[in-house]
């Protein structure tokens, strides 16, 4: 286990991305509207500066090695996720594509719809980008060569669609919801909640990653990181185990698998660090240093 400490306490992180080529960790800031990078040697710096390209709260992120891009969710909902210098257009979202080499914006894809909150993001081998939307409970996509986000499907009756990942099961993606992990057939657009054995609780997961070796999901349930092993047909959760937990956990949100390790946020303080009555972040002296943890997967 290795911990990387961010002393900038009030970034209120939510998303993590990992570049296997450079072993760089990227951490999103919801409050300060920026992205922090942690190099292989532990050096911390800003990948993009505060409010760059008018980005809002930075949520989910994913590295796409094929195009050397960092795909990023930008959402604005100051009522529940306070940010510096909020605008007047609340509950709006966009997807940003940044160049990994220099942090410059390649393209921005606004979701031209009110009352939405894009949350997490993943990229397919063909370059298709998929993003979850947590208010109207939908999945959007950006097809290669397209200039806009398009609705893929709405996942009624499931609620708070959140984490998302692709697996080797061709033509399928998986997303988390309040009710559990949902399997989505991209061809037919049919979807269903994964079954589970007794005691294998996969509800209320934030963040969702897939381990190819061992056939499992990793998800966050606020104060613990869990591994959810699935059966051969990938339609049922068969066991659940806790990978990490402890008194330092405070709103653990997301993480990424990379090179046999899992990189994740231990204490985002995304709830405890927010004064919801005043719609603002609590003073820095009431917050803790941010822990980004690396654990070896077995």
Phi, psi and omega in degrees: 000140176221134178251135171253129186253125175257116183276353175279088193294332190262023177286334183050077184284156177224318185246153176229141171227157182223130177259108182294336181292321182247353184059035176270136175259135176247135183234129182273149175245120178281320184282313185270002170057054181205179177232130179258141175246145175239112181288170182304326181274003178095358179294131182254134177207170176274123174284313167234147184279170181303127175068012181303135180057028179059032178292148181258215176297126180272125185248247183288152180215156175207135174278133172244104184293329184301321181248007182054049184240153166247114178269135192222137172269130173241120180226150180233113178210074189299335180299323184247341182221080185302144179220159179293135176053060179296150179268187181269339180268092182270161181056049175234154185215158176212164170247133178247143173242115180252150174282124181296332185292324186221002178076009180280145180289129174268315180197150176238135183241096179286142172270105187279068182206141179276162174057053178228159176214093173295142191235297183233166190213148173213160183231130179281168180298334179273001180093359177289131180260134178239137181224139176273152178231123195263351180270310180262005171058066186222168171237131177248161178219156170238110180283150179306130179087350180275156183253007184208160173283136178237141178293124175274306176190160172255141190255055177289143006265016186285155188235155180048065176295128195225262183294156182210143176202159174254158181226173177293352177288097190305134176084009182233148166228165183230143181220152180261154179215177175304324186275344181143192181273133183249134174264132183239123174276112186290336180282308183272343185064021172275151182212155180203154177284134177297137173289166179209150176283161180304132179088352180269079186277112178242033176271159172054047178267135171249131184077145180205121178233156182239129177266113184295315178276111181110344175055078180206159169259150167244132180219161182252133175236056173069297183251012178202154175252127184239151173250129183246104180279143184240163182280178184296329179271000176056042176233009181207138172277126183255329176215156175229134176223148177275122178275326181198144174197172179162173183293341179281348181289131180206090180073051174293125190252296187218171177197179180219143174274137177198126176053046175079008180233166174239128182249127186205162176275125179275315189222077179295331186058031185293342174249309184293336182269006184244132171266097186289332178296320180265354181056050180208162177285145177290159181303146182305328182288353175257002180253165179252158170302146182277132178254121170252120189250146176240121177236148180278135179267140179243000000 
